[in-house]
Amino acid sequence: MPRKWLVSLARFTAHIIQQTNNRQVFFACDDVMRAYLTWLKDYAKKIEVSLHCWALMTNHVHLVCTPGCASALSEMMQAVVRG
């Protein structure tokens, strides 16, 4: 089943949920979580996304953020996934 389109508006706060397939474990150790947070903070700053809060679970992530422009959220998430 294809993913739904991401609707993103500049300067509107969004709740983003990023999940693994079949509830597979992604954050197996603290080092992986730290690396993810480092990438997330770096790319949020670079792409001008205000990152308000986050919650990292073993198989998914919750983010509350506000993009500076309409394409910023998808750009940030693509950059974080690529590392």
mmCIF file of C-alpha atoms in Angstrom:
data_model
loop_
_atom_site.group_PDB
_atom_site.id
_atom_site.type_symbol
_atom_site.label_atom_id
_atom_site.label_comp_id
_atom_site.label_asym_id
_atom_site.label_seq_id
_atom_site.Cartn_x
_atom_site.Cartn_y
_atom_site.Cartn_z
ATOM 1 C CA MET A 1 0.000 0.000 0.000
ATOM 2 C CA PRO A 2 1.527 3.336 -0.985
ATOM 3 C CA ARG A 3 2.185 5.993 1.606
ATOM 4 C CA LYS A 4 -0.134 8.949 1.937
ATOM 5 C CA TRP A 5 1.129 12.289 0.705
ATOM 6 C CA LEU A 6 2.795 14.444 3.329
ATOM 7 C CA VAL A 7 0.984 17.748 3.580
ATOM 8 C CA SER A 8 3.340 20.341 4.979
ATOM 9 C CA LEU A 9 2.738 24.035 5.399
ATOM 10 C CA ALA A 10 5.423 26.556 6.257
ATOM 11 C CA ARG A 11 5.354 27.796 9.853
ATOM 12 C CA PHE A 12 2.670 25.293 10.987
ATOM 13 C CA THR A 13 3.649 22.833 13.704
ATOM 14 C CA ALA A 14 3.424 19.157 12.772
ATOM 15 C CA HIS A 15 3.518 15.861 14.659
ATOM 16 C CA ILE A 16 5.636 13.422 12.644
ATOM 17 C CA ILE A 17 5.714 9.680 13.318
ATOM 18 C CA GLN A 18 8.446 7.622 11.678
ATOM 19 C CA GLN A 19 8.014 3.850 12.030
ATOM 20 C CA THR A 20 9.927 0.751 11.036
ATOM 21 C CA ASN A 21 8.389 -2.000 8.927
ATOM 22 C CA ASN A 22 6.704 -4.823 10.840
ATOM 23 C CA ARG A 23 7.691 -3.235 14.165
ATOM 24 C CA GLN A 24 11.307 -4.211 13.704
ATOM 25 C CA VAL A 25 13.762 -2.815 16.246
ATOM 26 C CA PHE A 26 15.705 0.158 14.895
ATOM 27 C CA PHE A 27 17.287 1.640 18.019
ATOM 28 C CA ALA A 28 19.010 -1.459 19.383
ATOM 29 C CA CYS A 29 21.467 0.507 21.531
ATOM 30 C CA ASP A 30 22.100 3.983 22.920
ATOM 31 C CA ASP A 31 24.818 4.711 20.345
ATOM 32 C CA VAL A 32 22.315 4.404 17.497
ATOM 33 C CA MET A 33 19.894 6.726 19.324
ATOM 34 C CA ARG A 34 22.643 9.297 19.885
ATOM 35 C CA ALA A 35 23.683 9.173 16.228
ATOM 36 C CA TYR A 36 20.063 9.604 15.093
ATOM 37 C CA LEU A 37 19.587 12.598 17.415
ATOM 38 C CA THR A 38 22.826 14.157 16.194
ATOM 39 C CA TRP A 39 21.749 13.808 12.559
ATOM 40 C CA LEU A 40 18.264 15.057 13.388
ATOM 41 C CA LYS A 41 19.523 18.187 15.157
ATOM 42 C CA ASP A 42 22.143 18.925 12.484
ATOM 43 C CA TYR A 43 19.727 18.583 9.567
ATOM 44 C CA ALA A 44 16.937 20.461 11.364
ATOM 45 C CA LYS A 45 19.298 23.405 11.828
ATOM 46 C CA LYS A 46 20.643 23.187 8.263
ATOM 47 C CA ILE A 47 17.200 22.908 6.624
ATOM 48 C CA GLU A 48 15.542 25.448 8.974
ATOM 49 C CA VAL A 49 13.128 23.224 10.862
ATOM 50 C CA SER A 50 12.386 24.152 14.480
ATOM 51 C CA LEU A 51 12.520 20.916 16.437
ATOM 52 C CA HIS A 52 10.378 21.371 19.571
ATOM 53 C CA CYS A 53 10.437 17.883 21.100
ATOM 54 C CA TRP A 54 11.004 14.244 20.254
ATOM 55 C CA ALA A 55 10.460 10.773 21.665
ATOM 56 C CA LEU A 56 12.576 7.859 20.501
ATOM 57 C CA MET A 57 11.159 4.362 20.965
ATOM 58 C CA THR A 58 12.895 1.155 19.882
ATOM 59 C CA ASN A 59 10.842 0.910 16.673
ATOM 60 C CA HIS A 60 9.463 4.400 16.037
ATOM 61 C CA VAL A 61 10.038 8.112 16.547
ATOM 62 C CA HIS A 62 7.688 10.978 17.402
ATOM 63 C CA LEU A 63 8.733 14.497 16.401
ATOM 64 C CA VAL A 64 7.013 17.830 16.956
ATOM 65 C CA CYS A 65 8.482 20.434 14.646
ATOM 66 C CA THR A 66 7.753 23.542 12.625
ATOM 67 C CA PRO A 67 9.185 23.854 9.095
ATOM 68 C CA GLY A 68 10.495 27.154 7.772
ATOM 69 C CA CYS A 69 9.208 26.354 4.264
ATOM 70 C CA ALA A 70 6.736 23.845 2.836
ATOM 71 C CA SER A 71 9.354 21.353 1.631
ATOM 72 C CA ALA A 72 11.544 21.466 4.755
ATOM 73 C CA LEU A 73 9.966 18.530 6.641
ATOM 74 C CA SER A 74 10.345 16.033 3.821
ATOM 75 C CA GLU A 75 13.885 17.281 3.092
ATOM 76 C CA MET A 76 14.873 16.878 6.744
ATOM 77 C CA MET A 77 13.399 13.375 7.082
ATOM 78 C CA GLN A 78 15.027 12.211 3.840
ATOM 79 C CA ALA A 79 18.387 13.580 4.997
ATOM 80 C CA VAL A 80 18.117 11.905 8.418
ATOM 81 C CA VAL A 81 17.215 8.522 6.913
ATOM 82 C CA ARG A 82 20.185 8.723 4.552
ATOM 83 C CA GLY A 83 22.477 9.702 7.439
#
